[in-house]
């Protein structure tokens, strides 16, 4: 089975399909909701959709990362690739609303950030799941996952910066956020790759 | 020998008199100061709305010896104004002015060895200022805040170019009495026109202004000032910018977005759930197609839309160029325009060597009024005939009081004649209200040419 088939198989499973359906439904609801804005008849859809897209992906990645922290490494790799597909599949939503709203945020940022956030928050989820296992508190993961995301947002608000908050980072490009996400994503990739190598060496 | 002290002297306005709400000449004199940057900051905000700062930057080429830097700068009706001259090493000079120094009254310049003699000729609320010949620059924009220049020939002669620039810039020039031989060349500006009626005013139009002669008494000067009407440049600019030049693109409907996104989402779910690996590949291709199609068909034509309307106000062979550039930006940010201009209504902006930079919110527009300048008049009155002295054909020629005259080819002339009055275009109607009877209007593309009649009598200036 090649990687493509493995990813397709992973996405096709009930848990992923259901989350994907929920995720796309959330994006549609955000797109359908029109907040009262200025008197001008502007299309402001991107300003709601981009933060919702990035933050939803971060939350989903965090959840799957925490859930799969004890799983086989191949399962973790396929899961993170499947979540990357979530980011890819939701890109047209971003382009559609971006073209209609025409914000000053670069489109490249808006398209690339969700991939980076997904990978980074999946890694954070893996770490969170590991810590929860060590503390024998995996039952608390459904609470801990949103709490970690909320903690990151609280941290940014307290320090008046953009490092972990996916809502503000989506509409306001931030070097700090990009660096933080890139560092965490790199660590995540290294951890996934290293664990794979260790398993291969351990095998007879 | 002891080294000479570094000195910096900044003067804004003619003879140091600044006119708020107008372009003013700026003169910076440096002595032994290395290259530095001059920054002016005008805050015309309010306590309620907060600061609204217009900035002016200029790179001043200093060095050993004396350096003189000159330019024209728009001075808004500021609450505070501050300036400094600095480079990376140090600040060489700085200063500030308060709201009491922001006088918006136009200047009445007196070029005379005995200026006190003529002050009675001006109205009580006028702002007469004594000037010397060298203080008169030869840039039309410098006279934006000047109403009158009276010259009696008793002081050092001004340069003919400076007086011509003032007249063409829209100033009423009054040559009082008989000028000495050293200043006889100024008489060239009044032309050889005879008064419209015995005892009437003698003078001529030049650009947007007039040059008239007056007898050597205070009463005659006062009468010449009252009689020689000039075109209200501020009203003309307002008339140019009164209707929007740029229309914002129609916003994309939310229903269309929702339909496209809903259909796409449904297709993705079906492909992923039921088609396996081919479904994954098909979804990836679909993503690319939808994204490219959305980008091509839904986004506006350009992020920044601009349009310019220019009016050339001519009298004689010179014309004053007054332009309005409207800019509409879809994303928020700084719009850079390679022109020197002020914003209308007032907005935060920066003028530097590369142009004007305006900070605008998303989907918002601003009008920029360009710095006035001079050019040869394409449409002009030559005796009784109206001539197109330019290289492009003029269309929609219209003479106030006579009606439409048809097109005027390059280099051709026509003697305006009464025609059946048709409805003039709205822009013509607005402009005609500001121009004297007998003025001509014509178009050349987006440019509007206005020719003032030669005779001052046509403005109804006769007492």
PDB file of C-alpha atoms in Angstrom, chain B residues 51 63 103 130 135 174 180 223 252:
ATOM      1  CA  UNK B  51      -4.467  63.322  15.809  1.00  0.00           C
ATOM      2  CA  UNK B  63      27.673  70.249   2.740  1.00  0.00           C
ATOM      3  CA  UNK B 103      -3.936  81.959   9.605  1.00  0.00           C
ATOM      4  CA  UNK B 130       5.452  93.802   2.810  1.00  0.00           C
ATOM      5  CA  UNK B 135      11.216  87.072  -1.865  1.00  0.00           C
ATOM      6  CA  UNK B 174      -1.672  95.696  -9.790  1.00  0.00           C
ATOM      7  CA  UNK B 180      10.579 103.348 -13.601  1.00  0.00           C
ATOM      8  CA  UNK B 223     -10.738 100.445  -7.131  1.00  0.00           C
ATOM      9  CA  UNK B 252     -19.759  39.606  -4.805  1.00  0.00           C
TER      10      UNK B 252
END
